JSON list of C-alpha atoms and ligand atoms in Angstrom, two decimals:
[
{"chain": "A", "resi": 1, "resn": "MET", "atom": "CA", "xyz": [216.33, -114.58, 49.70]},
{"chain": "A", "resi": 2, "resn": "THR", "atom": "CA", "xyz": [212.62, -114.04, 50.58]},
{"chain": "A", "resi": 3, "resn": "ASP", "atom": "CA", "xyz": [210.72, -111.96, 48.19]},
{"chain": "A", "resi": 4, "resn": "GLU", "atom": "CA", "xyz": [209.01, -109.45, 50.39]},
{"chain": "A", "resi": 5, "resn": "LEU", "atom": "CA", "xyz": [205.61, -108.83, 48.76]},
{"chain": "A", "resi": 6, "resn": "PHE", "atom": "CA", "xyz": [204.50, -106.29, 51.40]},
{"chain": "A", "resi": 7, "resn": "ARG", "atom": "CA", "xyz": [207.10, -103.81, 50.30]},
{"chain": "A", "resi": 8, "resn": "GLU", "atom": "CA", "xyz": [205.22, -103.30, 47.12]},
{"chain": "A", "resi": 9, "resn": "ASP", "atom": "CA", "xyz": [201.69, -103.88, 48.21]},
{"chain": "A", "resi": 10, "resn": "ALA", "atom": "CA", "xyz": [200.90, -103.57, 51.99]},
{"chain": "A", "resi": 11, "resn": "SER", "atom": "CA", "xyz": [197.31, -104.53, 51.41]},
{"chain": "A", "resi": 12, "resn": "LEU", "atom": "CA", "xyz": [198.25, -108.21, 50.56]},
{"chain": "A", "resi": 13, "resn": "ARG", "atom": "CA", "xyz": [196.79, -110.52, 53.27]},
{"chain": "A", "resi": 14, "resn": "GLU", "atom": "CA", "xyz": [197.75, -113.85, 51.74]},
{"chain": "A", "resi": 15, "resn": "CYS", "atom": "CA", "xyz": [200.14, -115.48, 49.20]},
{"chain": "A", "resi": 16, "resn": "SER", "atom": "CA", "xyz": [201.24, -118.92, 48.13]},
{"chain": "A", "resi": 17, "resn": "ALA", "atom": "CA", "xyz": [204.83, -119.83, 48.91]},
{"chain": "A", "resi": 18, "resn": "THR", "atom": "CA", "xyz": [207.39, -122.65, 49.07]},
{"chain": "A", "resi": 19, "resn": "VAL", "atom": "CA", "xyz": [209.29, -123.63, 52.17]},
{"chain": "A", "resi": 20, "resn": "LEU", "atom": "CA", "xyz": [213.07, -123.02, 51.63]},
{"chain": "A", "resi": 21, "resn": "ALA", "atom": "CA", "xyz": [214.41, -123.96, 55.04]},
{"chain": "A", "resi": 22, "resn": "LEU", "atom": "CA", "xyz": [213.67, -124.44, 58.74]},
{"chain": "A", "resi": 23, "resn": "ASP", "atom": "CA", "xyz": [216.29, -122.67, 60.90]},
{"chain": "A", "resi": 24, "resn": "GLU", "atom": "CA", "xyz": [216.76, -120.44, 63.87]},
{"chain": "A", "resi": 25, "resn": "GLY", "atom": "CA", "xyz": [213.48, -121.87, 65.25]},
{"chain": "A", "resi": 26, "resn": "GLY", "atom": "CA", "xyz": [211.51, -120.62, 62.30]},
{"chain": "A", "resi": 27, "resn": "VAL", "atom": "CA", "xyz": [210.26, -121.21, 58.66]},
{"chain": "A", "resi": 28, "resn": "ILE", "atom": "CA", "xyz": [211.89, -119.53, 55.74]},
{"chain": "A", "resi": 29, "resn": "LEU", "atom": "CA", "xyz": [209.71, -119.09, 52.66]},
{"chain": "A", "resi": 30, "resn": "ASP", "atom": "CA", "xyz": [210.59, -118.09, 49.08]},
{"chain": "A", "resi": 31, "resn": "ARG", "atom": "CA", "xyz": [208.11, -115.19, 49.25]},
{"chain": "A", "resi": 32, "resn": "THR", "atom": "CA", "xyz": [205.90, -113.76, 52.02]},
{"chain": "A", "resi": 33, "resn": "VAL", "atom": "CA", "xyz": [203.29, -111.26, 52.99]},
{"chain": "A", "resi": 34, "resn": "PHE", "atom": "CA", "xyz": [204.63, -111.42, 56.69]},
{"chain": "A", "resi": 35, "resn": "TYR", "atom": "CA", "xyz": [206.35, -108.00, 57.75]},
{"chain": "A", "resi": 36, "resn": "PRO", "atom": "CA", "xyz": [209.35, -108.84, 59.92]},
{"chain": "A", "resi": 37, "resn": "LEU", "atom": "CA", "xyz": [210.05, -106.55, 63.08]},
{"chain": "A", "resi": 38, "resn": "GLY", "atom": "CA", "xyz": [211.95, -103.56, 61.84]},
{"chain": "A", "resi": 39, "resn": "GLY", "atom": "CA", "xyz": [212.01, -99.83, 61.73]},
{"chain": "A", "resi": 40, "resn": "GLY", "atom": "CA", "xyz": [210.16, -99.77, 65.01]},
{"chain": "A", "resi": 41, "resn": "GLN", "atom": "CA", "xyz": [207.01, -101.71, 63.56]},
{"chain": "A", "resi": 42, "resn": "ALA", "atom": "CA", "xyz": [206.09, -105.10, 65.17]},
{"chain": "A", "resi": 43, "resn": "GLY", "atom": "CA", "xyz": [206.30, -108.32, 63.11]},
{"chain": "A", "resi": 44, "resn": "ASP", "atom": "CA", "xyz": [203.30, -109.91, 61.78]},
{"chain": "A", "resi": 45, "resn": "ALA", "atom": "CA", "xyz": [201.50, -112.94, 63.24]},
{"chain": "A", "resi": 46, "resn": "GLY", "atom": "CA", "xyz": [199.29, -115.41, 61.12]},
{"chain": "A", "resi": 47, "resn": "TRP", "atom": "CA", "xyz": [199.05, -118.86, 59.68]},
{"chain": "A", "resi": 48, "resn": "LEU", "atom": "CA", "xyz": [200.76, -121.18, 57.24]},
{"chain": "A", "resi": 49, "resn": "THR", "atom": "CA", "xyz": [198.41, -123.62, 55.64]},
{"chain": "A", "resi": 50, "resn": "LEU", "atom": "CA", "xyz": [199.46, -126.82, 53.89]},
{"chain": "A", "resi": 51, "resn": "ALA", "atom": "CA", "xyz": [197.79, -128.25, 50.88]},
{"chain": "A", "resi": 52, "resn": "ASP", "atom": "CA", "xyz": [196.06, -130.85, 53.06]},
{"chain": "A", "resi": 53, "resn": "GLY", "atom": "CA", "xyz": [194.53, -128.29, 55.13]},
{"chain": "A", "resi": 54, "resn": "ARG", "atom": "CA", "xyz": [196.85, -128.56, 58.24]},
{"chain": "A", "resi": 55, "resn": "GLY", "atom": "CA", "xyz": [197.58, -125.11, 59.74]},
{"chain": "A", "resi": 56, "resn": "VAL", "atom": "CA", "xyz": [200.62, -123.92, 61.55]},
{"chain": "A", "resi": 57, "resn": "ALA", "atom": "CA", "xyz": [200.19, -120.75, 63.68]},
{"chain": "A", "resi": 58, "resn": "ILE", "atom": "CA", "xyz": [202.86, -118.18, 63.33]},
{"chain": "A", "resi": 59, "resn": "ALA", "atom": "CA", "xyz": [203.25, -115.84, 66.41]},
{"chain": "A", "resi": 60, "resn": "ASP", "atom": "CA", "xyz": [205.87, -113.31, 64.92]},
{"chain": "A", "resi": 61, "resn": "ALA", "atom": "CA", "xyz": [208.19, -112.59, 62.09]},
{"chain": "A", "resi": 62, "resn": "ARG", "atom": "CA", "xyz": [211.77, -111.55, 62.18]},
{"chain": "A", "resi": 63, "resn": "LYS", "atom": "CA", "xyz": [214.72, -110.84, 59.84]},
{"chain": "A", "resi": 64, "resn": "SER", "atom": "CA", "xyz": [216.92, -113.90, 59.77]},
{"chain": "A", "resi": 65, "resn": "LYS", "atom": "CA", "xyz": [220.41, -113.41, 61.17]},
{"chain": "A", "resi": 66, "resn": "ALA", "atom": "CA", "xyz": [221.78, -116.42, 59.63]},
{"chain": "A", "resi": 67, "resn": "HIS", "atom": "CA", "xyz": [220.46, -115.77, 56.13]},
{"chain": "A", "resi": 68, "resn": "PRO", "atom": "CA", "xyz": [220.64, -112.19, 55.20]},
{"chain": "A", "resi": 69, "resn": "GLY", "atom": "CA", "xyz": [217.57, -111.00, 53.24]},
{"chain": "A", "resi": 70, "resn": "ALA", "atom": "CA", "xyz": [215.34, -113.93, 54.59]},
{"chain": "A", "resi": 71, "resn": "VAL", "atom": "CA", "xyz": [212.27, -113.53, 56.65]},
{"chain": "A", "resi": 72, "resn": "LEU", "atom": "CA", "xyz": [211.83, -116.01, 59.63]},
{"chain": "A", "resi": 73, "resn": "HIS", "atom": "CA", "xyz": [208.24, -116.99, 60.37]},
{"chain": "A", "resi": 74, "resn": "LEU", "atom": "CA", "xyz": [208.35, -117.82, 64.17]},
{"chain": "A", "resi": 75, "resn": "PRO", "atom": "CA", "xyz": [205.81, -120.43, 65.46]},
{"chain": "A", "resi": 76, "resn": "GLY", "atom": "CA", "xyz": [203.75, -120.02, 68.69]},
{"chain": "A", "resi": 77, "resn": "PRO", "atom": "CA", "xyz": [204.82, -122.09, 71.64]},
{"chain": "A", "resi": 78, "resn": "GLY", "atom": "CA", "xyz": [204.48, -125.77, 71.22]},
{"chain": "A", "resi": 79, "resn": "VAL", "atom": "CA", "xyz": [203.70, -125.59, 67.51]},
{"chain": "A", "resi": 80, "resn": "ASP", "atom": "CA", "xyz": [205.18, -128.51, 65.56]},
{"chain": "A", "resi": 81, "resn": "LEU", "atom": "CA", "xyz": [207.12, -127.34, 62.29]},
{"chain": "A", "resi": 82, "resn": "SER", "atom": "CA", "xyz": [208.00, -130.88, 61.23]},
{"chain": "A", "resi": 83, "resn": "PRO", "atom": "CA", "xyz": [205.30, -131.06, 58.27]},
{"chain": "A", "resi": 84, "resn": "LEU", "atom": "CA", "xyz": [207.06, -127.98, 56.70]},
{"chain": "A", "resi": 85, "resn": "VAL", "atom": "CA", "xyz": [210.02, -129.80, 54.96]},
{"chain": "A", "resi": 86, "resn": "PRO", "atom": "CA", "xyz": [211.83, -127.68, 52.27]},
{"chain": "A", "resi": 87, "resn": "GLY", "atom": "CA", "xyz": [209.91, -127.67, 49.08]},
{"chain": "A", "resi": 88, "resn": "THR", "atom": "CA", "xyz": [206.41, -127.89, 50.68]},
{"chain": "A", "resi": 89, "resn": "LEU", "atom": "CA", "xyz": [203.86, -125.54, 49.23]},
{"chain": "A", "resi": 90, "resn": "VAL", "atom": "CA", "xyz": [201.90, -123.39, 51.66]},
{"chain": "A", "resi": 91, "resn": "SER", "atom": "CA", "xyz": [199.52, -120.59, 51.85]},
{"chain": "A", "resi": 92, "resn": "ALA", "atom": "CA", "xyz": [200.88, -117.77, 54.05]},
{"chain": "A", "resi": 93, "resn": "ALA", "atom": "CA", "xyz": [198.32, -115.47, 55.57]},
{"chain": "A", "resi": 94, "resn": "ILE", "atom": "CA", "xyz": [198.60, -112.78, 58.04]},
{"chain": "A", "resi": 95, "resn": "ASP", "atom": "CA", "xyz": [196.50, -111.72, 60.96]},
{"chain": "A", "resi": 96, "resn": "TRP", "atom": "CA", "xyz": [194.93, -108.84, 59.07]},
{"chain": "A", "resi": 97, "resn": "GLN", "atom": "CA", "xyz": [193.21, -107.16, 62.08]},
{"chain": "A", "resi": 98, "resn": "ARG", "atom": "CA", "xyz": [196.54, -106.96, 63.87]},
{"chain": "A", "resi": 99, "resn": "ARG", "atom": "CA", "xyz": [198.48, -105.72, 60.79]},
{"chain": "A", "resi": 100, "resn": "HIS", "atom": "CA", "xyz": [195.98, -103.14, 59.83]},
{"chain": "A", "resi": 101, "resn": "ARG", "atom": "CA", "xyz": [196.31, -101.55, 63.29]},
{"chain": "A", "resi": 102, "resn": "HIS", "atom": "CA", "xyz": [200.11, -101.58, 62.77]},
{"chain": "A", "resi": 103, "resn": "MET", "atom": "CA", "xyz": [199.60, -99.79, 59.37]},
{"chain": "A", "resi": 104, "resn": "ARG", "atom": "CA", "xyz": [197.10, -97.21, 60.83]},
{"chain": "A", "resi": 105, "resn": "PHE", "atom": "CA", "xyz": [199.64, -96.49, 63.63]},
{"chain": "A", "resi": 106, "resn": "HIS", "atom": "CA", "xyz": [202.65, -96.37, 61.39]},
{"chain": "A", "resi": 107, "resn": "THR", "atom": "CA", "xyz": [201.17, -93.82, 59.00]},
{"chain": "A", "resi": 108, "resn": "SER", "atom": "CA", "xyz": [200.10, -91.84, 62.17]},
{"chain": "A", "resi": 109, "resn": "THR", "atom": "CA", "xyz": [203.57, -91.58, 63.37]},
{"chain": "A", "resi": 110, "resn": "HIS", "atom": "CA", "xyz": [204.53, -90.10, 60.04]},
{"chain": "A", "resi": 111, "resn": "LEU", "atom": "CA", "xyz": [201.71, -87.47, 60.46]},
{"chain": "A", "resi": 112, "resn": "LEU", "atom": "CA", "xyz": [203.18, -86.73, 63.87]},
{"chain": "A", "resi": 113, "resn": "CYS", "atom": "CA", "xyz": [206.56, -86.21, 62.23]},
{"chain": "A", "resi": 114, "resn": "ALA", "atom": "CA", "xyz": [205.04, -83.53, 60.11]},
{"chain": "A", "resi": 115, "resn": "LEU", "atom": "CA", "xyz": [203.47, -81.87, 63.18]},
{"chain": "A", "resi": 116, "resn": "VAL", "atom": "CA", "xyz": [206.53, -81.92, 65.35]},
{"chain": "A", "resi": 117, "resn": "PRO", "atom": "CA", "xyz": [209.63, -80.72, 63.24]},
{"chain": "A", "resi": 118, "resn": "HIS", "atom": "CA", "xyz": [212.41, -82.19, 65.35]},
{"chain": "A", "resi": 119, "resn": "PRO", "atom": "CA", "xyz": [214.51, -85.26, 64.80]},
{"chain": "A", "resi": 120, "resn": "VAL", "atom": "CA", "xyz": [213.12, -88.66, 66.04]},
{"chain": "A", "resi": 121, "resn": "ASP", "atom": "CA", "xyz": [215.37, -90.73, 68.21]},
{"chain": "A", "resi": 122, "resn": "GLY", "atom": "CA", "xyz": [213.10, -93.70, 68.94]},
{"chain": "A", "resi": 123, "resn": "CYS", "atom": "CA", "xyz": [210.01, -95.32, 67.54]},
{"chain": "A", "resi": 124, "resn": "SER", "atom": "CA", "xyz": [207.77, -98.27, 68.48]},
{"chain": "A", "resi": 125, "resn": "ILE", "atom": "CA", "xyz": [204.63, -99.41, 66.64]},
{"chain": "A", "resi": 126, "resn": "THR", "atom": "CA", "xyz": [202.54, -102.19, 68.24]},
{"chain": "A", "resi": 127, "resn": "VAL", "atom": "CA", "xyz": [198.98, -103.49, 68.06]},
{"chain": "A", "resi": 128, "resn": "ASP", "atom": "CA", "xyz": [197.70, -101.34, 70.97]},
{"chain": "A", "resi": 129, "resn": "TYR", "atom": "CA", "xyz": [199.85, -98.19, 70.83]},
{"chain": "A", "resi": 130, "resn": "ALA", "atom": "CA", "xyz": [202.65, -96.32, 68.98]},
{"chain": "A", "resi": 131, "resn": "ARG", "atom": "CA", "xyz": [205.20, -94.16, 70.46]},
{"chain": "A", "resi": 132, "resn": "LEU", "atom": "CA", "xyz": [207.71, -91.69, 69.01]},
{"chain": "A", "resi": 133, "resn": "ASP", "atom": "CA", "xyz": [210.61, -89.97, 70.83]},
{"chain": "A", "resi": 134, "resn": "PHE", "atom": "CA", "xyz": [211.51, -86.48, 69.58]},
{"chain": "A", "resi": 135, "resn": "HIS", "atom": "CA", "xyz": [214.93, -85.01, 70.34]},
{"chain": "A", "resi": 136, "resn": "MET", "atom": "CA", "xyz": [213.73, -81.63, 71.67]},
{"chain": "A", "resi": 137, "resn": "THR", "atom": "CA", "xyz": [213.39, -79.52, 74.83]},
{"chain": "A", "resi": 138, "resn": "GLU", "atom": "CA", "xyz": [210.19, -77.46, 74.13]},
{"chain": "A", "resi": 139, "resn": "PRO", "atom": "CA", "xyz": [207.01, -78.80, 75.71]},
{"chain": "A", "resi": 140, "resn": "LEU", "atom": "CA", "xyz": [204.33, -80.41, 73.47]},
{"chain": "A", "resi": 141, "resn": "ASP", "atom": "CA", "xyz": [200.55, -79.92, 73.71]},
{"chain": "A", "resi": 142, "resn": "LYS", "atom": "CA", "xyz": [198.50, -83.23, 73.75]},
{"chain": "A", "resi": 143, "resn": "GLU", "atom": "CA", "xyz": [195.15, -81.64, 72.57]},
{"chain": "A", "resi": 144, "resn": "ALA", "atom": "CA", "xyz": [196.85, -79.68, 69.91]},
{"chain": "A", "resi": 145, "resn": "LEU", "atom": "CA", "xyz": [198.63, -82.72, 68.45]},
{"chain": "A", "resi": 146, "resn": "THR", "atom": "CA", "xyz": [195.44, -84.80, 68.56]},
{"chain": "A", "resi": 147, "resn": "ALA", "atom": "CA", "xyz": [193.63, -82.05, 66.64]},
{"chain": "A", "resi": 148, "resn": "GLY", "atom": "CA", "xyz": [196.37, -81.95, 64.10]},
{"chain": "A", "resi": 149, "resn": "ILE", "atom": "CA", "xyz": [196.31, -85.71, 63.56]},
{"chain": "A", "resi": 150, "resn": "THR", "atom": "CA", "xyz": [192.49, -85.51, 63.29]},
{"chain": "A", "resi": 151, "resn": "ARG", "atom": "CA", "xyz": [192.68, -82.71, 60.60]},
{"chain": "A", "resi": 152, "resn": "LEU", "atom": "CA", "xyz": [195.29, -84.62, 58.55]},
{"chain": "A", "resi": 153, "resn": "VAL", "atom": "CA", "xyz": [193.21, -87.76, 58.76]},
{"chain": "A", "resi": 154, "resn": "ALA", "atom": "CA", "xyz": [190.08, -85.79, 57.74]},
{"chain": "A", "resi": 155, "resn": "GLU", "atom": "CA", "xyz": [191.90, -84.24, 54.73]},
{"chain": "A", "resi": 156, "resn": "ALA", "atom": "CA", "xyz": [192.31, -87.75, 53.19]},
{"chain": "A", "resi": 157, "resn": "HIS", "atom": "CA", "xyz": [195.93, -87.44, 51.92]},
{"chain": "A", "resi": 158, "resn": "ALA", "atom": "CA", "xyz": [197.11, -90.12, 49.51]},
{"chain": "A", "resi": 159, "resn": "VAL", "atom": "CA", "xyz": [199.96, -92.31, 50.81]},
{"chain": "A", "resi": 160, "resn": "ARG", "atom": "CA", "xyz": [202.38, -93.98, 48.47]},
{"chain": "A", "resi": 161, "resn": "HIS", "atom": "CA", "xyz": [206.14, -95.28, 48.34]},
{"chain": "A", "resi": 162, "resn": "ARG", "atom": "CA", "xyz": [208.61, -95.02, 45.78]},
{"chain": "A", "resi": 163, "resn": "TRP", "atom": "CA", "xyz": [212.38, -95.98, 45.37]},
{"chain": "A", "resi": 164, "resn": "ILE", "atom": "CA", "xyz": [214.99, -93.38, 45.11]},
{"chain": "A", "resi": 165, "resn": "SER", "atom": "CA", "xyz": [218.79, -93.86, 44.52]},
{"chain": "A", "resi": 166, "resn": "GLU", "atom": "CA", "xyz": [221.28, -93.51, 47.38]},
{"chain": "A", "resi": 167, "resn": "ALA", "atom": "CA", "xyz": [222.68, -90.59, 45.49]},
{"chain": "A", "resi": 168, "resn": "GLU", "atom": "CA", "xyz": [219.43, -88.90, 45.66]},
{"chain": "A", "resi": 169, "resn": "LEU", "atom": "CA", "xyz": [219.11, -89.49, 49.30]},
{"chain": "A", "resi": 170, "resn": "ASP", "atom": "CA", "xyz": [222.65, -88.18, 49.82]},
{"chain": "A", "resi": 171, "resn": "ALA", "atom": "CA", "xyz": [221.62, -84.95, 47.96]},
{"chain": "A", "resi": 172, "resn": "ASN", "atom": "CA", "xyz": [218.77, -84.37, 50.38]},
{"chain": "A", "resi": 173, "resn": "PRO", "atom": "CA", "xyz": [220.11, -85.14, 53.86]},
{"chain": "A", "resi": 174, "resn": "GLY", "atom": "CA", "xyz": [216.86, -83.43, 55.23]},
{"chain": "A", "resi": 175, "resn": "LEU", "atom": "CA", "xyz": [214.83, -86.52, 54.12]},
{"chain": "A", "resi": 176, "resn": "VAL", "atom": "CA", "xyz": [216.29, -88.52, 57.06]},
{"chain": "A", "resi": 177, "resn": "ARG", "atom": "CA", "xyz": [214.09, -87.73, 60.01]},
{"chain": "A", "resi": 178, "resn": "SER", "atom": "CA", "xyz": [215.16, -90.46, 62.32]},
{"chain": "A", "resi": 179, "resn": "MET", "atom": "CA", "xyz": [218.43, -90.37, 64.34]},
{"chain": "A", "resi": 180, "resn": "SER", "atom": "CA", "xyz": [218.05, -93.99, 65.57]},
{"chain": "A", "resi": 181, "resn": "VAL", "atom": "CA", "xyz": [216.98, -95.68, 62.38]},
{"chain": "A", "resi": 182, "resn": "GLN", "atom": "CA", "xyz": [218.98, -94.91, 59.20]},
{"chain": "A", "resi": 183, "resn": "PRO", "atom": "CA", "xyz": [217.68, -96.22, 56.04]},
{"chain": "A", "resi": 184, "resn": "PRO", "atom": "CA", "xyz": [219.43, -99.52, 54.94]},
{"chain": "A", "resi": 185, "resn": "ARG", "atom": "CA", "xyz": [222.52, -98.79, 52.67]},
{"chain": "A", "resi": 186, "resn": "GLY", "atom": "CA", "xyz": [224.29, -100.86, 50.08]},
{"chain": "A", "resi": 187, "resn": "LEU", "atom": "CA", "xyz": [221.30, -101.89, 48.01]},
{"chain": "A", "resi": 188, "resn": "GLY", "atom": "CA", "xyz": [221.66, -98.99, 45.58]},
{"chain": "A", "resi": 189, "resn": "ARG", "atom": "CA", "xyz": [218.10, -97.80, 46.28]},
{"chain": "A", "resi": 190, "resn": "VAL", "atom": "CA", "xyz": [216.13, -96.60, 49.33]},
{"chain": "A", "resi": 191, "resn": "ARG", "atom": "CA", "xyz": [212.33, -96.80, 49.81]},
{"chain": "A", "resi": 192, "resn": "VAL", "atom": "CA", "xyz": [210.75, -93.42, 50.63]},
{"chain": "A", "resi": 193, "resn": "LEU", "atom": "CA", "xyz": [207.17, -93.11, 51.92]},
{"chain": "A", "resi": 194, "resn": "GLU", "atom": "CA", "xyz": [205.25, -90.01, 50.85]},
{"chain": "A", "resi": 195, "resn": "ILE", "atom": "CA", "xyz": [202.08, -88.60, 52.42]},
{"chain": "A", "resi": 196, "resn": "GLU", "atom": "CA", "xyz": [201.06, -86.29, 49.63]},
{"chain": "A", "resi": 197, "resn": "GLY", "atom": "CA", "xyz": [201.56, -82.73, 50.74]},
{"chain": "A", "resi": 198, "resn": "VAL", "atom": "CA", "xyz": [202.41, -83.68, 54.35]},
{"chain": "A", "resi": 199, "resn": "ASP", "atom": "CA", "xyz": [205.56, -85.77, 54.75]},
{"chain": "A", "resi": 200, "resn": "LEU", "atom": "CA", "xyz": [208.34, -87.57, 52.93]},
{"chain": "A", "resi": 201, "resn": "GLN", "atom": "CA", "xyz": [210.87, -89.72, 54.51]},
{"chain": "A", "resi": 202, "resn": "PRO", "atom": "CA", "xyz": [212.74, -93.04, 54.07]},
{"chain": "A", "resi": 203, "resn": "CYS", "atom": "CA", "xyz": [210.61, -96.00, 55.49]},
{"chain": "A", "resi": 204, "resn": "GLY", "atom": "CA", "xyz": [210.44, -99.66, 54.90]},
{"chain": "A", "resi": 205, "resn": "GLY", "atom": "CA", "xyz": [207.23, -100.06, 56.88]},
{"chain": "A", "resi": 206, "resn": "THR", "atom": "CA", "xyz": [203.60, -100.96, 55.84]},
{"chain": "A", "resi": 207, "resn": "HIS", "atom": "CA", "xyz": [201.15, -97.97, 55.50]},
{"chain": "A", "resi": 208, "resn": "VAL", "atom": "CA", "xyz": [197.56, -97.49, 54.75]},
{"chain": "A", "resi": 209, "resn": "ALA", "atom": "CA", "xyz": [196.78, -96.12, 51.26]},
{"chain": "A", "resi": 210, "resn": "ASN", "atom": "CA", "xyz": [195.09, -92.99, 52.37]},
{"chain": "A", "resi": 211, "resn": "THR", "atom": "CA", "xyz": [195.23, -90.98, 55.67]},
{"chain": "A", "resi": 212, "resn": "ALA", "atom": "CA", "xyz": [191.47, -91.39, 55.96]},
{"chain": "A", "resi": 213, "resn": "GLU", "atom": "CA", "xyz": [191.99, -95.17, 56.47]},
{"chain": "A", "resi": 214, "resn": "ILE", "atom": "CA", "xyz": [193.69, -94.31, 59.83]},
{"chain": "A", "resi": 215, "resn": "GLY", "atom": "CA", "xyz": [190.43, -93.36, 61.69]},
{"chain": "A", "resi": 216, "resn": "ALA", "atom": "CA", "xyz": [190.42, -91.98, 65.12]},
{"chain": "A", "resi": 217, "resn": "VAL", "atom": "CA", "xyz": [193.82, -92.01, 66.47]},
{"chain": "A", "resi": 218, "resn": "ILE", "atom": "CA", "xyz": [194.58, -89.74, 69.59]},
{"chain": "A", "resi": 219, "resn": "VAL", "atom": "CA", "xyz": [197.58, -88.73, 71.64]},
{"chain": "A", "resi": 220, "resn": "THR", "atom": "CA", "xyz": [197.11, -90.59, 74.97]},
{"chain": "A", "resi": 221, "resn": "LYS", "atom": "CA", "xyz": [200.31, -89.45, 76.65]},
{"chain": "A", "resi": 222, "resn": "ILE", "atom": "CA", "xyz": [203.26, -86.99, 76.38]},
{"chain": "A", "resi": 223, "resn": "GLU", "atom": "CA", "xyz": [206.33, -87.88, 78.61]},
{"chain": "A", "resi": 224, "resn": "LYS", "atom": "CA", "xyz": [209.60, -85.96, 79.26]},
{"chain": "A", "resi": 225, "resn": "LYS", "atom": "CA", "xyz": [211.88, -89.01, 79.00]},
{"chain": "A", "resi": 226, "resn": "SER", "atom": "CA", "xyz": [214.97, -86.82, 79.47]},
{"chain": "A", "resi": 227, "resn": "ALA", "atom": "CA", "xyz": [216.23, -83.38, 79.26]},
{"chain": "A", "resi": 228, "resn": "MET", "atom": "CA", "xyz": [216.37, -83.80, 75.46]},
{"chain": "A", "resi": 229, "resn": "THR", "atom": "CA", "xyz": [213.60, -86.19, 74.77]},
{"chain": "A", "resi": 230, "resn": "ARG", "atom": "CA", "xyz": [209.88, -85.72, 74.58]},
{"chain": "A", "resi": 231, "resn": "ARG", "atom": "CA", "xyz": [207.91, -89.01, 74.02]},
{"chain": "A", "resi": 232, "resn": "VAL", "atom": "CA", "xyz": [204.43, -88.94, 72.28]},
{"chain": "A", "resi": 233, "resn": "VAL", "atom": "CA", "xyz": [202.23, -92.06, 72.76]},
{"chain": "A", "resi": 234, "resn": "LEU", "atom": "CA", "xyz": [199.40, -92.72, 70.20]},
{"chain": "A", "resi": 235, "resn": "GLY", "atom": "CA", "xyz": [196.33, -94.89, 70.78]},
{"chain": "A", "resi": 236, "resn": "PHE", "atom": "CA", "xyz": [192.98, -95.62, 69.09]},
{"chain": "A", "resi": 237, "resn": "ALA", "atom": "CA", "xyz": [190.03, -93.53, 70.28]},
{"chain": "A", "resi": 238, "resn": "ALA", "atom": "CA", "xyz": [187.62, -95.89, 72.17]},
{"chain": "B", "resi": 301, "resn": "ZN", "atom": "ZN1", "xyz": [208.01, -95.30, 58.97]}
]
C-alpha cells in the first residue's frame, strides 16, 4: 500500500508523496522514505511539508496494523494533522542525522554476526546504541570484538542488498542467523543483505553502502543475560 523507497535506496532522504489516509493516529502516504520500526531497527522521525510551506513534525514511523503494507507516520505530541486530508501532496523528509546513526549501527550488528558465529535471539538498533543477544554460553572478549569491528570497517567492504526466492532461502537454511526475527514469508521473495566477503543474511533494514561509512564503533558492554544468552552492546566512540 505504501511504496517503501528505502528498501531499494537507503540513502534517500526525501521524496514527494500523496496522503492516502489518516488512521491509527498517523498519516499514510502512497510512498515514503520513512523506515517503520522493524527487524530491531527503530523507526524514522522527520517532517512532512505541504505545498504552502506548512510543516508537520513526525516523531516515529510504524507498520500499520489496520492496513497491511502501509507505513504509518506518527506525529509528535500536540501536532495537528488536520491539514493532511487525503489527496494532499507533501514532501516527506527524514531526520537524516538520526537515520544515518541507525544505518551505521545496523551494518555494525551484521559485522558482529560475522565475528560471533552463534544464533541471534534479540536485536535492538537505536540512535545511541545497538545491542545484539547471542544464544551461546562461551564468554566474549570486549576488546577483541572492538578490534574485529575496527578491522572490518577499515577494510572498506561493499554493502548491498538483493532479493532471493523463498525456495532459494529454504535451500540455504544457514542464511537465517536470527532465532527471533524470521524473514517475512508469503511475498515470494526475501531481501538479503550482503557485506562482501563478510556476511550474508536476510534483512529488511537500512544500511550504509560501505563498511568504511560506519566510522568508529566500539563494544561498550558485554552482559551475561542468562545461562544461554550473551548481550553485546555497541556505541559510537566519543
Ligand atoms: Zn539486519
